[in-house]
């Protein structure tokens, strides 16, 4: 299987979210104590938004830490997209989507969130069945590999069933390396 790993949140971002959530939880506890001690029951109205903010930040921080931890080792199931002779598998934090090659009729690049001022966009790839059902809408902007390489790899093996036997071998890896080098303008001998 060939795997495209999703980029996790950085340690700084994970730490900030977790610290902000923990700080919000402490402030929430302090606010409850103050409203009970000073008999300021009207202050309890402000506690609900504070609690929601603390929970959202704590959840975001926890998810960022777990995703970074899972991506840190080969022994743990990382988050990303895998391709093998049987099909494409999307690994999420808590689930997987397995799509057999025989179900994929079209691999279509799409973009969303186009910024008119800068021209920035979010690339994605849609895997569609013969009846135009979307089997997987894959946002490919947050991966360690270049978005074009992910799209080209999925499309190549979807359109060339006679070549799928090389998935999971060094031949497929060499093919993808040559595409990456060509995309970056490197010479064949340069592994740079």
XYZ file of N, CA, C and O in Angstrom:
768
model
N 0.841 -1.173 0.000
C 0.000 0.000 0.000
C 0.889 1.240 0.000
O 1.923 1.270 0.652
N 0.466 2.245 -0.721
C 1.138 3.538 -0.727
C 0.264 4.514 0.036
O -0.951 4.548 -0.135
N 0.892 5.294 0.884
C 0.130 6.115 1.819
C 0.528 7.576 1.706
O 1.717 7.909 1.683
N -0.481 8.449 1.619
C -0.270 9.893 1.650
C -0.745 10.372 3.010
O -1.936 10.332 3.319
N 0.204 10.811 3.829
C -0.092 11.200 5.206
C -0.629 12.630 5.263
O -0.119 13.528 4.611
N -1.649 12.808 6.072
C -2.199 14.135 6.287
C -1.317 14.895 7.270
O -0.792 14.318 8.216
N -1.134 16.176 7.019
C -0.351 17.007 7.923
C -1.141 17.236 9.201
O -2.282 17.648 9.158
N -0.534 16.991 10.321
C -1.188 17.248 11.596
C -0.977 18.688 12.021
O -0.174 19.420 11.442
N -1.702 19.080 13.036
C -1.500 20.411 13.592
C -0.133 20.458 14.247
O 0.347 19.463 14.789
N 0.503 21.601 14.223
C 1.812 21.738 14.844
C 1.710 21.683 16.359
O 0.634 21.851 16.946
N 2.831 21.438 16.997
C 2.860 21.341 18.464
C 2.438 22.658 19.099
O 1.745 22.678 20.116
N 2.831 23.771 18.494
C 2.485 25.075 19.049
C 0.970 25.287 19.028
O 0.376 25.701 20.012
N 0.337 24.989 17.892
C -1.109 25.151 17.768
C -1.846 24.210 18.712
O -2.805 24.600 19.380
N -1.389 22.961 18.797
C -2.002 21.992 19.702
C -1.920 22.480 21.143
O -2.890 22.427 21.898
N -0.742 22.952 21.519
C -0.545 23.447 22.880
C -1.406 24.663 23.184
O -1.963 24.785 24.277
N -1.520 25.572 22.216
C -2.334 26.783 22.426
C -3.801 26.431 22.638
O -4.446 26.962 23.545
N -4.335 25.567 21.783
C -5.733 25.172 21.939
C -5.973 24.475 23.275
O -6.936 24.753 23.975
N -5.090 23.570 23.623
C -5.249 22.828 24.867
C -5.128 23.764 26.066
O -5.931 23.692 27.004
N -4.143 24.665 26.045
C -3.964 25.605 27.151
C -5.155 26.558 27.255
O -5.626 26.846 28.370
N -5.643 27.046 26.104
C -6.796 27.953 26.135
C -8.036 27.244 26.669
O -8.812 27.818 27.447
N -8.234 25.987 26.282
C -9.366 25.223 26.797
C -9.250 24.967 28.287
O -10.223 25.090 29.039
N -8.044 24.626 28.744
C -7.835 24.399 30.182
C -8.023 25.698 30.960
O -8.648 25.706 32.033
N -7.512 26.805 30.423
C -7.697 28.102 31.073
C -9.173 28.458 31.154
O -9.663 28.938 32.174
N -9.910 28.222 30.061
C -11.352 28.489 30.055
C -12.087 27.645 31.083
O -13.013 28.115 31.743
N -11.666 26.388 31.251
C -12.299 25.525 32.256
C -12.025 26.034 33.659
O -12.914 26.026 34.526
N -10.805 26.514 33.909
C -10.472 27.072 35.230
C -11.277 28.334 35.484
O -11.829 28.528 36.578
N -11.362 29.209 34.498
C -12.152 30.437 34.650
C -13.626 30.091 34.878
O -14.313 30.731 35.682
N -14.113 29.073 34.202
C -15.489 28.624 34.395
C -15.710 28.190 35.847
O -16.693 28.566 36.481
N -14.794 27.398 36.380
C -14.903 26.966 37.778
C -14.845 28.142 38.739
O -15.618 28.215 39.706
N -13.941 29.081 38.469
C -13.832 30.267 39.316
C -15.109 31.099 39.244
O -15.587 31.611 40.261
N -15.699 31.229 38.060
C -16.924 32.019 37.896
C -18.083 31.385 38.644
O -18.914 32.092 39.241
N -18.172 30.072 38.646
C -19.233 29.404 39.418
C -19.038 29.688 40.899
O -19.986 30.040 41.614
N -17.816 29.536 41.374
C -17.526 29.783 42.784
C -17.879 31.215 43.174
O -18.529 31.452 44.187
N -17.465 32.182 42.346
C -17.748 33.601 42.647
C -19.241 33.898 42.639
O -19.728 34.655 43.471
N -19.979 33.316 41.701
C -21.416 33.617 41.641
C -22.156 33.011 42.824
O -23.135 33.575 43.293
N -21.696 31.884 43.346
C -22.332 31.269 44.513
C -21.956 32.022 45.780
O -22.809 32.302 46.633
N -20.680 32.385 45.931
C -20.201 33.054 47.141
C -20.783 34.448 47.259
O -21.210 34.880 48.334
N -20.850 35.180 46.155
C -21.344 36.565 46.208
C -22.842 36.657 45.984
O -23.381 37.754 45.932
N -23.491 35.522 45.828
C -24.935 35.477 45.593
C -25.334 36.294 44.359
O -26.328 37.008 44.355
N -24.522 36.188 43.310
C -24.785 36.901 42.053
C -25.313 35.899 41.040
O -24.612 35.496 40.114
N -26.542 35.471 41.216
C -27.124 34.451 40.346
C -27.211 34.912 38.890
O -27.141 34.096 37.980
N -27.353 36.214 38.667
C -27.439 36.710 37.287
C -26.129 36.446 36.512
O -26.137 36.383 35.295
N -25.033 36.288 37.235
C -23.754 36.023 36.579
C -23.724 34.635 35.944
O -22.893 34.356 35.071
N -24.619 33.750 36.364
C -24.657 32.406 35.801
C -25.006 32.417 34.313
O -24.683 31.480 33.591
N -25.662 33.480 33.855
C -26.012 33.601 32.441
C -24.750 33.611 31.579
O -24.728 33.049 30.490
N -23.683 34.223 32.069
C -22.439 34.315 31.319
C -21.661 33.002 31.332
O -20.728 32.817 30.561
N -22.048 32.099 32.195
C -21.295 30.857 32.313
C -21.517 29.902 31.141
O -20.619 29.146 30.783
N -22.694 29.938 30.545
C -22.974 29.022 29.434
C -22.066 29.315 28.237
O -21.416 28.399 27.722
N -21.948 30.571 27.772
C -21.012 30.821 26.662
C -19.561 30.507 27.044
O -18.801 29.999 26.221
N -19.198 30.791 28.301
C -17.840 30.494 28.750
C -17.580 28.990 28.742
O -16.522 28.533 28.307
N -18.554 28.214 29.180
C -18.412 26.763 29.178
C -18.293 26.235 27.741
O -17.444 25.399 27.447
N -19.142 26.734 26.835
C -19.077 26.296 25.438
C -17.733 26.629 24.806
O -17.139 25.805 24.103
N -17.232 27.834 25.071
C -15.935 28.229 24.529
C -14.826 27.323 25.067
O -13.980 26.852 24.305
N -14.853 27.063 26.355
C -13.827 26.203 26.955
C -13.893 24.795 26.373
O -12.869 24.194 26.056
N -15.097 24.260 26.197
C -15.235 22.906 25.663
C -14.774 22.816 24.207
O -14.120 21.845 23.822
N -15.106 23.809 23.398
C -14.693 23.808 21.991
C -13.168 23.884 21.887
O -12.545 23.133 21.131
N -12.556 24.772 22.660
C -11.102 24.896 22.620
C -10.416 23.633 23.143
O -9.430 23.171 22.575
N -10.957 23.067 24.199
C -10.377 21.845 24.755
C -10.509 20.680 23.766
O -9.574 19.903 23.577
N -11.666 20.579 23.101
C -11.867 19.532 22.097
C -10.913 19.707 20.913
O -10.293 18.753 20.450
N -10.771 20.947 20.427
C -9.868 21.214 19.305
C -8.431 20.881 19.682
O -7.687 20.278 18.899
N -8.030 21.257 20.882
C -6.675 20.941 21.333
C -6.449 19.451 21.466
O -5.413 18.922 21.073
N -7.424 18.749 22.023
C -7.305 17.302 22.184
C -7.217 16.609 20.829
O -6.385 15.717 20.631
N -8.063 17.013 19.888
C -8.011 16.429 18.536
C -6.662 16.702 17.870
O -6.103 15.822 17.207
N -6.142 17.913 18.038
C -4.846 18.240 17.435
C -3.730 17.399 18.046
O -2.856 16.902 17.333
N -3.766 17.202 19.364
C -2.743 16.392 20.021
C -2.836 14.935 19.567
O -1.832 14.296 19.242
N -4.057 14.391 19.505
C -4.244 12.996 19.099
C -3.814 12.799 17.650
O -3.150 11.814 17.312
N -4.150 13.747 16.772
C -3.765 13.604 15.365
C -2.251 13.665 15.214
O -1.675 12.889 14.443
N -1.616 14.564 15.918
C -0.163 14.657 15.857
C 0.477 13.394 16.413
O 1.435 12.870 15.847
N -0.042 12.868 17.505
C 0.489 11.648 18.109
C 0.339 10.465 17.159
O 1.245 9.673 16.993
N -0.829 10.376 16.505
C -1.053 9.248 15.587
C -0.164 9.345 14.361
O 0.211 8.330 13.783
N 0.167 10.552 13.944
C 0.997 10.711 12.750
C 2.483 10.567 13.064
O 3.299 10.549 12.156
N 2.834 10.439 14.337
C 4.245 10.448 14.724
C 4.930 9.102 14.576
O 6.134 9.024 14.663
N 4.192 8.033 14.349
C 4.821 6.726 14.303
C 4.180 5.864 13.233
O 2.975 5.942 12.994
N 4.994 5.013 12.637
C 4.471 4.098 11.632
C 3.592 3.030 12.273
O 2.685 2.515 11.650
N 3.853 2.715 13.545
C 3.092 1.679 14.235
C 1.666 2.079 14.532
O 0.796 1.241 14.710
N 1.401 3.366 14.593
C 0.040 3.846 14.839
C -0.629 4.114 13.495
O 0.027 4.452 12.529
N -1.934 3.975 13.459
C -2.668 4.195 12.215
C -2.787 5.698 11.977
O -3.531 6.381 12.661
N -2.022 6.247 11.040
C -2.085 7.685 10.799
C -3.325 8.071 9.997
O -4.067 7.220 9.534
N -3.501 9.337 9.837
C -4.645 9.867 9.105
C -4.163 10.243 7.710
O -3.134 10.888 7.546
N -4.902 9.822 6.690
C -4.504 10.112 5.318
C -5.226 9.230 4.319
O -6.335 8.756 4.575
N -4.585 9.004 3.178
C -5.161 8.219 2.091
C -4.165 7.143 1.685
O -2.988 7.421 1.478
N -4.661 5.916 1.568
C -3.834 4.809 1.120
C -4.353 4.256 -0.192
O -5.558 4.268 -0.452
N -3.423 3.794 -1.034
C -3.788 3.156 -2.302
C -3.119 1.802 -2.354
O -1.920 1.692 -2.108
N -3.893 0.792 -2.692
C -3.359 -0.545 -2.841
C -4.001 -1.229 -4.030
O -4.856 -0.645 -4.710
N -3.644 -2.462 -4.295
C -4.213 -3.175 -5.442
C -5.732 -3.319 -5.369
O -6.393 -3.415 -6.396
N -6.300 -3.291 -4.163
C -7.748 -3.464 -4.016
C -8.529 -2.165 -4.171
O -9.690 -2.178 -4.560
N -7.896 -1.031 -3.852
C -8.627 0.221 -3.959
C -7.991 1.346 -3.168
O -6.811 1.310 -2.818
N -8.813 2.351 -2.870
C -8.395 3.552 -2.150
C -9.049 3.510 -0.776
O -10.244 3.229 -0.658
N -8.275 3.820 0.249
C -8.797 3.868 1.611
C -8.494 5.227 2.215
O -7.352 5.685 2.175
N -9.531 5.853 2.753
C -9.371 7.137 3.455
C -9.410 6.842 4.939
O -10.387 6.307 5.456
N -8.318 7.164 5.632
C -8.223 6.946 7.071
C -8.531 8.260 7.789
O -7.868 9.261 7.556
N -9.559 8.220 8.636
C -9.928 9.361 9.466
C -9.436 9.110 10.885
O -8.856 8.069 11.176
N -9.729 10.022 11.780
C -9.330 9.858 13.173
C -9.998 8.644 13.796
O -9.387 7.899 14.546
N -11.260 8.400 13.440
C -12.008 7.326 14.092
C -12.695 6.366 13.125
O -13.493 5.537 13.539
N -12.396 6.446 11.839
C -13.102 5.620 10.874
C -12.269 5.496 9.596
O -11.256 6.168 9.438
N -12.704 4.631 8.702
C -12.083 4.505 7.382
C -13.173 4.387 6.323
O -14.275 3.925 6.603
N -12.859 4.832 5.127
C -13.703 4.627 3.952
C -12.905 3.783 2.969
O -11.842 4.211 2.506
N -13.395 2.595 2.660
C -12.742 1.716 1.695
C -13.512 1.773 0.381
O -14.712 1.493 0.350
N -12.826 2.127 -0.695
C -13.460 2.237 -2.004
C -12.693 1.337 -2.973
O -11.499 1.550 -3.219
N -13.369 0.354 -3.504
C -12.743 -0.563 -4.456
C -12.540 0.143 -5.795
O -13.348 0.979 -6.200
N -11.457 -0.230 -6.477
C -11.168 0.373 -7.784
C -12.327 0.166 -8.751
O -12.613 1.046 -9.568
N -12.998 -0.973 -8.672
C -14.073 -1.270 -9.614
C -15.251 -0.310 -9.468
O -16.021 -0.126 -10.411
N -15.401 0.308 -8.326
C -16.493 1.268 -8.117
C -16.171 2.659 -8.649
O -17.057 3.465 -8.876
N -14.891 2.962 -8.836
C -14.472 4.309 -9.253
C -14.552 4.410 -10.774
O -13.846 3.722 -11.494
N -15.433 5.293 -11.241
C -15.581 5.514 -12.681
C -14.878 6.796 -13.129
O -14.400 6.882 -14.257
N -14.835 7.805 -12.248
C -14.240 9.107 -12.594
C -13.455 9.633 -11.407
O -13.901 9.542 -10.264
N -12.318 10.219 -11.700
C -11.523 10.936 -10.704
C -11.456 12.373 -11.195
O -10.850 12.660 -12.227
N -12.114 13.279 -10.464
C -12.278 14.649 -10.927
C -11.653 15.637 -9.952
O -11.989 15.619 -8.764
N -10.750 16.500 -10.440
C -10.226 17.544 -9.549
C -11.255 18.667 -9.414
O -11.932 19.034 -10.375
N -11.390 19.190 -8.220
C -12.297 20.306 -7.971
C -11.589 21.308 -7.070
O -10.587 20.985 -6.440
N -12.113 22.506 -7.023
C -11.599 23.525 -6.107
C -12.762 24.156 -5.378
O -13.889 24.180 -5.862
N -12.470 24.641 -4.193
C -13.476 25.366 -3.429
C -12.782 26.471 -2.658
O -11.557 26.527 -2.587
N -13.556 27.326 -2.079
C -13.063 28.438 -1.256
C -12.055 29.298 -2.013
O -10.960 29.549 -1.547
N -12.428 29.764 -3.194
C -11.543 30.620 -3.974
C -11.591 32.030 -3.401
O -12.645 32.615 -3.241
N -10.419 32.571 -3.084
C -10.309 33.935 -2.587
C -10.091 34.843 -3.790
O -9.094 34.715 -4.508
N -11.019 35.744 -4.021
C -10.970 36.620 -5.192
C -9.736 37.525 -5.203
O -9.195 37.828 -6.257
N -9.294 37.958 -4.023
C -8.169 38.892 -3.947
C -6.839 38.202 -4.222
O -6.004 38.714 -4.956
N -6.614 37.048 -3.606
C -5.313 36.385 -3.711
C -5.305 35.234 -4.714
O -4.239 34.801 -5.142
N -6.471 34.716 -5.060
C -6.537 33.570 -5.959
C -6.313 32.244 -5.251
O -6.212 31.205 -5.892
N -6.204 32.273 -3.925
C -6.018 31.035 -3.167
C -7.266 30.170 -3.244
O -8.388 30.671 -3.280
N -7.044 28.865 -3.272
C -8.155 27.928 -3.350
C -7.799 26.660 -2.591
O -6.651 26.432 -2.236
N -8.804 25.850 -2.352
C -8.610 24.570 -1.689
C -8.839 23.471 -2.712
O -9.961 23.280 -3.180
N -7.784 22.733 -3.093
C -7.961 21.667 -4.073
C -8.568 20.423 -3.435
O -8.300 20.106 -2.279
N -9.372 19.738 -4.201
C -9.918 18.465 -3.734
C -10.095 17.541 -4.933
O -10.009 17.968 -6.080
N -10.306 16.278 -4.626
C -10.497 15.262 -5.652
C -11.791 14.529 -5.325
O -12.014 14.124 -4.190
N -12.641 14.396 -6.330
C -13.879 13.629 -6.159
C -13.732 12.285 -6.855
O -13.382 12.232 -8.035
N -13.992 11.229 -6.114
C -14.050 9.894 -6.696
C -15.521 9.599 -6.912
O -16.297 9.579 -5.960
N -15.899 9.380 -8.179
C -17.307 9.194 -8.520
C -17.549 7.816 -9.105
O -16.718 7.281 -9.821
N -18.740 7.299 -8.821
C -19.182 6.024 -9.382
C -19.752 6.269 -10.778
O -19.908 7.418 -11.214
N -20.091 5.196 -11.485
C -20.646 5.306 -12.838
C -21.966 6.069 -12.852
O -22.283 6.761 -13.813
N -22.758 5.972 -11.768
C -24.035 6.685 -11.696
C -23.869 8.106 -11.172
O -24.834 8.758 -10.809
N -22.632 8.624 -11.133
C -22.267 9.976 -10.708
C -22.388 10.190 -9.197
O -22.338 11.315 -8.735
N -22.543 9.112 -8.446
C -22.548 9.223 -6.990
C -21.135 9.546 -6.524
O -20.155 8.960 -6.995
N -21.015 10.493 -5.595
C -19.704 10.835 -5.052
C -19.340 9.800 -3.993
O -19.984 9.684 -2.959
N -18.304 9.031 -4.289
C -17.834 8.008 -3.346
C -16.940 8.614 -2.279
O -16.956 8.196 -1.124
N -16.146 9.605 -2.674
C -15.242 10.276 -1.737
C -14.931 11.661 -2.263
O -14.562 11.826 -3.421
N -15.125 12.658 -1.422
C -14.720 14.026 -1.735
C -13.535 14.322 -0.832
O -13.675 14.546 0.363
N -12.354 14.290 -1.412
C -11.114 14.338 -0.659
C -10.452 15.701 -0.778
O -9.998 16.088 -1.853
N -10.398 16.435 0.324
C -9.677 17.703 0.375
C -8.193 17.361 0.443
O -7.729 16.784 1.419
N -7.432 17.704 -0.582
C -6.030 17.287 -0.649
C -5.063 18.423 -0.343
O -3.863 18.313 -0.612
N -5.535 19.489 0.276
C -4.633 20.599 0.573
C -3.857 20.388 1.866
O -2.822 20.998 2.059
N -4.322 19.537 2.750
C -3.664 19.378 4.038
C -2.783 18.151 4.139
O -2.599 17.611 5.228
N -2.200 17.707 3.032
C -1.366 16.513 3.041
C 0.103 16.887 2.918
O 0.445 17.964 2.435
N 0.977 15.977 3.335
C 2.417 16.213 3.232
C 2.890 16.126 1.790
O 3.884 16.731 1.430
N 2.208 15.355 0.961
C 2.536 15.262 -0.464
C 1.814 16.381 -1.215
O 0.792 16.902 -0.762
N 2.358 16.741 -2.356
C 1.745 17.789 -3.173
C 0.376 17.325 -3.672
O 0.190 16.152 -4.004
N -0.566 18.256 -3.736
C -1.935 17.929 -4.154
C -1.975 17.315 -5.550
O -2.729 16.367 -5.807
N -1.150 17.831 -6.455
C -1.147 17.299 -7.819
C -0.693 15.848 -7.833
O -1.213 15.037 -8.584
N 0.287 15.500 -7.012
C 0.795 14.133 -6.974
C -0.273 13.157 -6.470
O -0.430 12.060 -6.997
N -1.028 13.573 -5.477
C -2.111 12.718 -4.967
C -3.163 12.504 -6.044
O -3.585 11.377 -6.312
N -3.576 13.596 -6.684
C -4.569 13.499 -7.756
C -4.067 12.614 -8.904
O -4.768 11.712 -9.367
N -2.831 12.850 -9.354
C -2.282 12.088 -10.479
C -2.172 10.602 -10.136
O -2.457 9.741 -10.978
N -1.788 10.294 -8.916
C -1.645 8.887 -8.513
C -2.986 8.173 -8.507
O -3.121 7.078 -9.068
N -3.973 8.784 -7.884
C -5.297 8.143 -7.823
C -5.864 7.995 -9.233
O -6.381 6.938 -9.604
N -5.738 9.046 -10.025
C -6.303 8.989 -11.380
C -5.588 7.958 -12.249
O -6.228 7.212 -12.993
N -4.257 7.898 -12.160
C -3.503 6.960 -12.990
C -3.957 5.531 -12.730
O -4.257 4.785 -13.659
N -3.993 5.127 -11.456
C -4.335 3.732 -11.175
C -5.827 3.456 -11.311
O -6.223 2.320 -11.508
N -6.653 4.491 -11.264
C -8.076 4.284 -11.551
C -8.280 4.028 -13.043
O -9.138 3.235 -13.434
N -7.484 4.699 -13.878
C -7.634 4.568 -15.325
C -6.805 3.427 -15.922
O -6.971 3.105 -17.087
N -5.888 2.850 -15.159
C -5.020 1.782 -15.669
C -5.095 0.549 -14.768
O -4.171 0.275 -13.999
N -6.195 -0.201 -14.873
C -6.325 -1.396 -14.023
C -5.229 -2.424 -14.268
O -4.875 -3.178 -13.363
N -4.663 -2.443 -15.468
C -3.611 -3.421 -15.768
C -2.312 -3.105 -15.026
O -1.425 -3.950 -14.936
N -2.189 -1.902 -14.457
C -0.979 -1.499 -13.736
C -1.148 -1.563 -12.216
O -0.189 -1.313 -11.488
N -2.326 -1.901 -11.726
C -2.566 -1.891 -10.276
C -1.754 -2.932 -9.524
O -1.564 -2.812 -8.327
N -1.261 -3.936 -10.238
C -0.441 -4.951 -9.577
C 0.843 -4.355 -9.002
O 1.428 -4.903 -8.084
N 1.284 -3.203 -9.539
C 2.509 -2.606 -9.037
C 2.292 -1.788 -7.761
O 3.265 -1.406 -7.116
N 1.040 -1.550 -7.384
C 0.784 -0.846 -6.129
C 1.265 -1.702 -4.962
O 1.016 -2.897 -4.903
N 1.939 -1.084 -4.046
C 2.515 -1.815 -2.929
C 3.917 -2.311 -3.218
O 4.504 -3.027 -2.417
N 4.466 -1.934 -4.369
C 5.819 -2.342 -4.734
C 6.681 -1.099 -4.970
O 6.175 0.026 -5.029
N 7.960 -1.338 -5.161
C 8.866 -0.219 -5.440
C 8.629 0.369 -6.826
O 8.956 1.527 -7.059
N 8.024 -0.403 -7.735
C 7.749 0.128 -9.081
C 6.777 1.300 -9.019
O 6.970 2.314 -9.681
N 5.735 1.160 -8.225
C 4.777 2.260 -8.073
C 5.434 3.448 -7.389
O 5.201 4.602 -7.764
N 6.277 3.166 -6.391
C 6.962 4.254 -5.695
C 7.907 4.996 -6.632
O 7.970 6.218 -6.616
N 8.610 4.268 -7.493
C 9.496 4.905 -8.466
C 8.702 5.743 -9.464
O 9.134 6.822 -9.858
N 7.544 5.246 -9.852
C 6.687 5.999 -10.776
C 6.269 7.329 -10.132
O 6.354 8.390 -10.741
N 5.821 7.262 -8.872
C 5.403 8.482 -8.182
C 6.580 9.415 -7.941
O 6.435 10.638 -8.038
N 7.753 8.856 -7.646
C 8.951 9.692 -7.472
C 9.303 10.425 -8.759
O 9.680 11.593 -8.737
N 9.170 9.742 -9.898
C 9.473 10.404 -11.177
C 8.461 11.504 -11.469
O 8.821 12.556 -11.996
N 7.195 11.289 -11.112
C 6.188 12.347 -11.295
C 6.519 13.542 -10.411
O 6.439 14.681 -10.841
N 6.909 13.261 -9.170
C 7.239 14.339 -8.241
C 8.454 15.117 -8.741
O 8.464 16.340 -8.745
N 9.491 14.409 -9.192
C 10.687 15.080 -9.716
C 10.341 15.908 -10.946
O 10.827 17.025 -11.108
N 9.509 15.355 -11.838
C 9.095 16.105 -13.018
C 8.299 17.349 -12.650
O 8.461 18.401 -13.261
N 7.469 17.212 -11.634
C 6.670 18.347 -11.191
C 7.556 19.446 -10.604
O 7.323 20.630 -10.808
N 8.612 19.034 -9.880
C 9.513 19.993 -9.249
C 10.635 20.450 -10.170
O 11.438 21.296 -9.806
N 10.713 19.850 -11.374
C 11.726 20.238 -12.342
C 13.097 19.683 -12.014
O 14.105 20.252 -12.431
N 13.153 18.576 -11.281
C 14.445 17.979 -10.932
C 14.827 16.963 -11.993
O 13.984 16.385 -12.661
N 16.109 16.728 -12.126
C 16.565 15.722 -13.088
C 16.342 14.333 -12.507
O 16.162 14.164 -11.304
N 16.365 13.331 -13.345
C 16.073 11.966 -12.928
C 17.067 11.472 -11.892
O 16.720 10.791 -10.942
N 18.343 11.804 -12.018
C 19.353 11.340 -11.077
C 19.348 12.094 -9.760
O 19.911 11.646 -8.788
N 18.736 13.250 -9.713
C 18.735 14.082 -8.512
C 17.643 13.643 -7.558
O 16.478 13.699 -7.876
N 17.987 13.204 -6.374
C 17.010 12.791 -5.366
C 16.734 13.920 -4.381
O 15.973 13.744 -3.452
N 17.371 15.052 -4.550
C 17.388 16.184 -3.758
C 16.513 16.627 -2.813
O 16.278 17.224 -1.987
